[in-house]
mmCIF file of C-alpha atoms and ligand atoms in Angstrom:
data_model
loop_
_atom_site.group_PDB
_atom_site.id
_atom_site.type_symbol
_atom_site.label_atom_id
_atom_site.label_comp_id
_atom_site.label_asym_id
_atom_site.label_seq_id
_atom_site.Cartn_x
_atom_site.Cartn_y
_atom_site.Cartn_z
ATOM 1 C CA MET A 20 70.663 -88.556 56.173
ATOM 2 C CA LYS A 21 71.316 -87.361 52.869
ATOM 3 C CA LYS A 22 73.526 -84.732 52.726
ATOM 4 C CA TYR A 23 73.628 -81.485 50.447
ATOM 5 C CA LEU A 24 76.111 -78.839 49.096
ATOM 6 C CA SER A 25 74.161 -75.427 49.001
ATOM 7 C CA PRO A 26 77.077 -73.272 46.920
ATOM 8 C CA SER A 27 76.171 -69.168 48.173
ATOM 9 C CA ILE A 28 76.632 -66.890 44.575
ATOM 10 C CA LEU A 29 76.777 -64.102 47.230
ATOM 11 C CA SER A 30 80.571 -64.896 47.001
ATOM 12 C CA ALA A 31 80.191 -65.605 42.965
ATOM 13 C CA ASP A 32 81.665 -63.184 40.183
ATOM 14 C CA PHE A 33 78.616 -61.416 38.597
ATOM 15 C CA THR A 34 80.239 -60.571 35.517
ATOM 16 C CA HIS A 35 80.274 -64.114 34.994
ATOM 17 C CA LEU A 36 77.711 -65.828 37.361
ATOM 18 C CA GLY A 37 76.351 -68.359 34.543
ATOM 19 C CA GLU A 38 80.105 -69.789 34.078
ATOM 20 C CA ASP A 39 80.426 -69.824 38.036
ATOM 21 C CA ILE A 40 77.450 -71.882 38.434
ATOM 22 C CA ARG A 41 78.159 -74.194 35.795
ATOM 23 C CA LEU A 42 81.092 -75.057 37.469
ATOM 24 C CA ALA A 43 79.554 -75.670 40.761
ATOM 25 C CA GLU A 44 76.961 -77.624 39.139
ATOM 26 C CA GLU A 45 79.323 -80.089 36.937
ATOM 27 C CA ALA A 46 81.228 -80.587 40.035
ATOM 28 C CA GLY A 47 78.484 -81.933 41.787
ATOM 29 C CA ALA A 48 76.568 -79.574 43.848
ATOM 30 C CA GLN A 49 73.509 -80.054 44.595
ATOM 31 C CA TYR A 50 71.921 -77.155 45.593
ATOM 32 C CA LEU A 51 72.203 -73.426 44.755
ATOM 33 C CA HIS A 52 72.086 -70.988 47.440
ATOM 34 C CA TYR A 53 70.048 -67.736 46.925
ATOM 35 C CA ASP A 54 70.730 -64.994 49.438
ATOM 36 C CA VAL A 55 68.207 -62.072 49.182
ATOM 37 C CA MET A 56 69.043 -59.180 51.258
ATOM 38 C CA ASP A 57 66.708 -56.083 51.863
ATOM 39 C CA GLY A 58 68.897 -53.631 53.392
ATOM 40 C CA LEU A 59 66.214 -53.542 56.359
ATOM 41 C CA PHE A 60 66.430 -57.237 58.022
ATOM 42 C CA VAL A 61 70.126 -56.688 57.617
ATOM 43 C CA PRO A 62 72.154 -54.028 56.935
ATOM 44 C CA SER A 63 72.810 -55.076 52.941
ATOM 45 C CA ILE A 64 71.187 -55.221 49.482
ATOM 46 C CA SER A 65 72.087 -58.280 47.688
ATOM 47 C CA PHE A 66 69.784 -59.497 44.467
ATOM 48 C CA GLY A 67 66.255 -60.386 44.075
ATOM 49 C CA MET A 68 63.830 -61.641 41.351
ATOM 50 C CA PRO A 69 65.285 -60.844 38.004
ATOM 51 C CA VAL A 70 68.729 -62.170 38.879
ATOM 52 C CA LEU A 71 66.463 -65.394 39.839
ATOM 53 C CA ARG A 72 64.538 -65.923 36.715
ATOM 54 C CA SER A 73 68.091 -65.980 34.863
ATOM 55 C CA VAL A 74 69.918 -68.198 37.228
ATOM 56 C CA ARG A 75 66.426 -70.462 36.592
ATOM 57 C CA ARG A 76 67.025 -70.768 32.849
ATOM 58 C CA ILE A 77 70.552 -71.813 33.126
ATOM 59 C CA THR A 78 70.702 -74.673 36.163
ATOM 60 C CA ASP A 79 68.530 -77.525 37.208
ATOM 61 C CA LEU A 80 70.841 -77.523 40.513
ATOM 62 C CA VAL A 81 67.470 -77.266 43.686
ATOM 63 C CA LEU A 82 67.451 -73.419 44.051
ATOM 64 C CA ASP A 83 67.650 -72.720 47.687
ATOM 65 C CA VAL A 84 66.516 -69.478 48.779
ATOM 66 C CA HIS A 85 67.201 -67.819 51.482
ATOM 67 C CA LEU A 86 64.920 -64.312 52.026
ATOM 68 C CA MET A 87 66.640 -61.917 54.773
ATOM 69 C CA ILE A 88 63.677 -59.809 54.241
ATOM 70 C CA GLU A 89 61.508 -58.067 56.339
ATOM 71 C CA LYS A 90 57.632 -59.550 55.833
ATOM 72 C CA PRO A 91 58.613 -62.374 53.366
ATOM 73 C CA GLU A 92 54.909 -63.289 53.140
ATOM 74 C CA ARG A 93 54.866 -60.527 50.543
ATOM 75 C CA TYR A 94 57.184 -62.254 48.117
ATOM 76 C CA ILE A 95 56.662 -65.560 47.828
ATOM 77 C CA ASP A 96 54.057 -65.698 45.225
ATOM 78 C CA GLU A 97 57.171 -63.939 43.266
ATOM 79 C CA PHE A 98 60.256 -65.787 44.441
ATOM 80 C CA ALA A 99 58.342 -68.787 43.589
ATOM 81 C CA ASP A 100 57.455 -68.313 39.864
ATOM 82 C CA CYS A 101 60.743 -66.899 39.658
ATOM 83 C CA GLY A 102 61.704 -70.656 39.953
ATOM 84 C CA ALA A 103 62.462 -71.129 43.936
ATOM 85 C CA ASP A 104 62.710 -74.712 44.755
ATOM 86 C CA ILE A 105 62.936 -74.117 48.799
ATOM 87 C CA ILE A 106 62.122 -70.807 50.484
ATOM 88 C CA THR A 107 63.788 -69.963 53.535
ATOM 89 C CA ILE A 108 61.805 -67.558 55.806
ATOM 90 C CA HIS A 109 62.991 -65.542 59.241
ATOM 91 C CA TYR A 110 61.386 -66.418 62.327
ATOM 92 C CA GLU A 111 62.735 -62.611 62.991
ATOM 93 C CA ALA A 112 61.179 -60.894 60.283
ATOM 94 C CA CYS A 113 57.952 -62.647 59.985
ATOM 95 C CA GLU A 114 54.407 -62.016 61.032
ATOM 96 C CA ASP A 115 52.961 -64.815 60.395
ATOM 97 C CA LEU A 116 54.998 -67.671 60.363
ATOM 98 C CA PRO A 117 52.882 -70.891 60.228
ATOM 99 C CA GLY A 118 50.247 -68.679 57.173
ATOM 100 C CA THR A 119 53.593 -68.058 55.682
ATOM 101 C CA LEU A 120 55.070 -71.641 55.505
ATOM 102 C CA GLN A 121 51.820 -72.768 54.372
ATOM 103 C CA LYS A 122 51.909 -70.386 51.452
ATOM 104 C CA ILE A 123 55.078 -71.539 50.739
ATOM 105 C CA ARG A 124 54.052 -75.596 50.800
ATOM 106 C CA ALA A 125 50.902 -74.339 48.441
ATOM 107 C CA LYS A 126 52.972 -73.062 45.849
ATOM 108 C CA GLY A 127 54.246 -76.634 45.745
ATOM 109 C CA LEU A 128 57.931 -75.752 46.759
ATOM 110 C CA LYS A 129 59.634 -76.771 49.894
ATOM 111 C CA ALA A 130 59.262 -74.828 53.011
ATOM 112 C CA GLY A 131 62.377 -73.766 55.190
ATOM 113 C CA VAL A 132 62.397 -71.472 58.536
ATOM 114 C CA VAL A 133 65.895 -69.809 59.687
ATOM 115 C CA ILE A 134 67.097 -68.282 62.933
ATOM 116 C CA LYS A 135 70.020 -65.746 63.673
ATOM 117 C CA PRO A 136 72.660 -66.854 65.596
ATOM 118 C CA ASN A 137 71.557 -65.488 69.131
ATOM 119 C CA THR A 138 67.603 -66.618 68.795
ATOM 120 C CA PRO A 139 67.204 -69.783 70.720
ATOM 121 C CA ASN A 140 65.888 -73.244 68.904
ATOM 122 C CA GLY A 141 63.177 -73.150 71.147
ATOM 123 C CA VAL A 142 60.946 -70.278 69.366
ATOM 124 C CA LEU A 143 60.559 -72.953 66.300
ATOM 125 C CA GLU A 144 58.935 -75.696 68.362
ATOM 126 C CA GLY A 145 55.701 -74.927 67.423
ATOM 127 C CA VAL A 146 56.790 -74.986 63.466
ATOM 128 C CA LEU A 147 58.696 -78.067 63.479
ATOM 129 C CA ASP A 148 56.489 -80.457 61.585
ATOM 130 C CA GLN A 149 55.371 -77.504 59.174
ATOM 131 C CA VAL A 150 58.979 -77.539 57.725
ATOM 132 C CA ASP A 151 61.394 -79.109 54.898
ATOM 133 C CA MET A 152 64.174 -77.914 56.432
ATOM 134 C CA VAL A 153 65.437 -74.887 59.740
ATOM 135 C CA LEU A 154 68.435 -73.244 58.584
ATOM 136 C CA LEU A 155 70.956 -72.120 61.576
ATOM 137 C CA MET A 156 72.510 -69.302 60.865
ATOM 138 C CA THR A 157 76.235 -69.893 62.112
ATOM 139 C CA VAL A 158 76.966 -65.895 61.267
ATOM 140 C CA GLU A 159 75.041 -62.774 61.338
ATOM 141 C CA PRO A 160 73.338 -62.873 58.363
ATOM 142 C CA GLY A 161 74.044 -60.111 56.255
ATOM 143 C CA PHE A 162 77.527 -60.486 54.826
ATOM 144 C CA GLY A 163 79.971 -63.452 53.539
ATOM 145 C CA GLY A 164 83.196 -64.096 54.943
ATOM 146 C CA GLN A 165 82.640 -63.581 58.460
ATOM 147 C CA ALA A 166 83.942 -66.496 60.816
ATOM 148 C CA TYR A 167 81.857 -69.683 62.156
ATOM 149 C CA ILE A 168 80.502 -68.745 65.946
ATOM 150 C CA PRO A 169 81.680 -71.720 67.687
ATOM 151 C CA SER A 170 78.477 -71.488 69.838
ATOM 152 C CA SER A 171 76.555 -73.077 66.916
ATOM 153 C CA THR A 172 77.832 -76.169 67.163
ATOM 154 C CA GLU A 173 76.119 -76.962 70.041
ATOM 155 C CA LYS A 174 72.735 -75.227 69.241
ATOM 156 C CA ILE A 175 73.153 -77.793 65.574
ATOM 157 C CA LYS A 176 73.201 -81.024 67.970
ATOM 158 C CA GLU A 177 70.066 -79.305 70.277
ATOM 159 C CA LEU A 178 67.867 -78.856 67.463
ATOM 160 C CA ARG A 179 69.051 -82.668 65.878
ATOM 161 C CA ARG A 180 67.924 -83.974 69.461
ATOM 162 C CA MET A 181 64.540 -82.097 69.021
ATOM 163 C CA LEU A 182 63.858 -83.201 65.826
ATOM 164 C CA ASP A 183 64.730 -86.858 66.843
ATOM 165 C CA ALA A 184 62.624 -86.789 69.720
ATOM 166 C CA ARG A 185 59.473 -85.732 67.499
ATOM 167 C CA GLY A 186 60.529 -88.663 64.908
ATOM 168 C CA LEU A 187 61.104 -85.508 62.076
ATOM 169 C CA GLN A 188 63.670 -86.564 59.487
ATOM 170 C CA THR A 189 64.058 -82.616 58.847
ATOM 171 C CA ASP A 190 66.615 -81.581 57.038
ATOM 172 C CA ILE A 191 69.563 -79.027 58.933
ATOM 173 C CA GLU A 192 71.253 -76.384 57.023
ATOM 174 C CA VAL A 193 73.647 -74.363 58.292
ATOM 175 C CA ASP A 194 74.704 -71.276 56.760
ATOM 176 C CA GLY A 195 78.010 -68.908 57.459
ATOM 177 C CA GLY A 196 81.788 -69.194 57.709
ATOM 178 C CA ILE A 197 81.879 -72.529 56.679
ATOM 179 C CA LYS A 198 85.251 -73.794 55.619
ATOM 180 C CA LYS A 199 86.674 -77.376 54.921
ATOM 181 C CA GLU A 200 87.840 -77.209 58.175
ATOM 182 C CA ASN A 201 85.158 -76.782 60.341
ATOM 183 C CA LEU A 202 82.918 -79.425 57.489
ATOM 184 C CA GLN A 203 83.279 -82.075 59.514
ATOM 185 C CA THR A 204 82.039 -80.328 62.935
ATOM 186 C CA VAL A 205 78.905 -79.369 61.847
ATOM 187 C CA LEU A 206 78.141 -82.598 59.877
ATOM 188 C CA ASP A 207 78.904 -84.749 63.109
ATOM 189 C CA ALA A 208 76.366 -82.339 65.227
ATOM 190 C CA GLY A 209 73.771 -83.184 62.937
ATOM 191 C CA ALA A 210 74.121 -80.726 59.498
ATOM 192 C CA ASN A 211 72.953 -82.467 56.529
ATOM 193 C CA VAL A 212 72.523 -79.047 54.131
ATOM 194 C CA ILE A 213 75.607 -77.048 53.929
ATOM 195 C CA VAL A 214 75.864 -73.635 52.656
ATOM 196 C CA ALA A 215 79.179 -72.308 51.549
ATOM 197 C CA GLY A 216 79.852 -69.071 49.745
ATOM 198 C CA SER A 217 83.230 -67.816 49.901
ATOM 199 C CA ALA A 218 84.844 -71.392 51.014
ATOM 200 C CA ILE A 219 83.725 -72.398 47.073
ATOM 201 C CA PHE A 220 83.855 -69.303 44.656
ATOM 202 C CA ALA A 221 87.224 -68.128 46.109
ATOM 203 C CA GLY A 222 89.810 -69.719 44.059
ATOM 204 C CA ASP A 223 89.395 -72.701 42.108
ATOM 205 C CA ILE A 224 85.546 -73.401 42.078
ATOM 206 C CA ARG A 225 85.305 -76.720 40.901
ATOM 207 C CA GLN A 226 88.134 -78.044 42.773
ATOM 208 C CA ASN A 227 86.409 -76.492 46.414
ATOM 209 C CA VAL A 228 83.036 -78.372 45.511
ATOM 210 C CA GLN A 229 84.982 -81.624 44.885
ATOM 211 C CA ASP A 230 86.981 -80.867 48.299
ATOM 212 C CA PHE A 231 83.530 -80.543 50.520
ATOM 213 C CA LEU A 232 81.683 -83.125 48.485
ATOM 214 C CA LYS A 233 84.661 -85.734 49.374
ATOM 215 C CA MET A 234 84.388 -84.919 52.958
ATOM 216 C CA MET A 235 80.044 -85.295 52.789
HETATM 217 C C1 LIG B 304 75.246 -64.877 54.666
HETATM 218 C C2 LIG B 304 74.252 -65.618 54.186
HETATM 219 C C3 LIG B 304 75.316 -66.323 53.300
HETATM 220 C C4 LIG B 304 76.542 -66.214 52.600
HETATM 221 C C5 LIG B 304 78.212 -67.242 53.198
HETATM 222 O O1 LIG B 304 74.250 -63.470 55.488
HETATM 223 O O2 LIG B 304 73.479 -65.727 54.372
HETATM 224 O O3 LIG B 304 74.570 -67.085 52.964
HETATM 225 O O4 LIG B 304 76.688 -66.258 51.744
HETATM 226 O O5 LIG B 304 79.022 -66.759 52.932
HETATM 227 P P1 LIG B 304 80.511 -67.597 53.765
HETATM 228 O O6 LIG B 304 80.216 -69.049 53.271
HETATM 229 O O7 LIG B 304 81.441 -67.085 53.249
HETATM 230 O O8 LIG B 304 80.221 -67.383 54.994
HETATM 231 ZN ZN1 LIG B 305 72.494 -67.461 53.005
#
């Protein structure tokens, strides 16, 4: 399967966000991960529509929008109109999961579903054929810079087996605590879309992206 690197701008320096994004793009990243937090579904608050609109204007990267918000169905139109390419919604936060996934696809975007570390893969059985991507959180959502939860590896493997058994080539994205040190582990387990925040935006962005891509 094709592999993609999705640097998470949550760890970027917002005083020069455009420059940080340009460095990641020039170094070869394909996606840009955009973490929206509402202070309810997760404790923290990050950024929303206006910042996405600005980001859209300065990059051609695939904008991979991860909505950590309650009732994401309220905001699909807005994030689509601001330039999202992929919108991923939490199973735990959504009252009408199939309907909301359908709404995302009806806007012409790719639809993703995401589960927290303690939510089992099994809850996704009914929607696996309705998503372009499954995102497995490999930390508790809410903050960058946390450590990868080791039991995630088995969860990635199990999800890849579930997809294979259905003949689905669905992307598996992993998010949280991914570093050069555990990148190979998650790739071997079956993930093919890699989110990395602090491992990309702390230090030399260009070098970090190149180091990741070399291993992928
Ligand atoms: C956490 C966010 C992540 C975060 C990952 O809730 O969903 O996308 O930016 O950051 P790192 O890679 O530093 O764990
Ligand atoms: Zn994220």
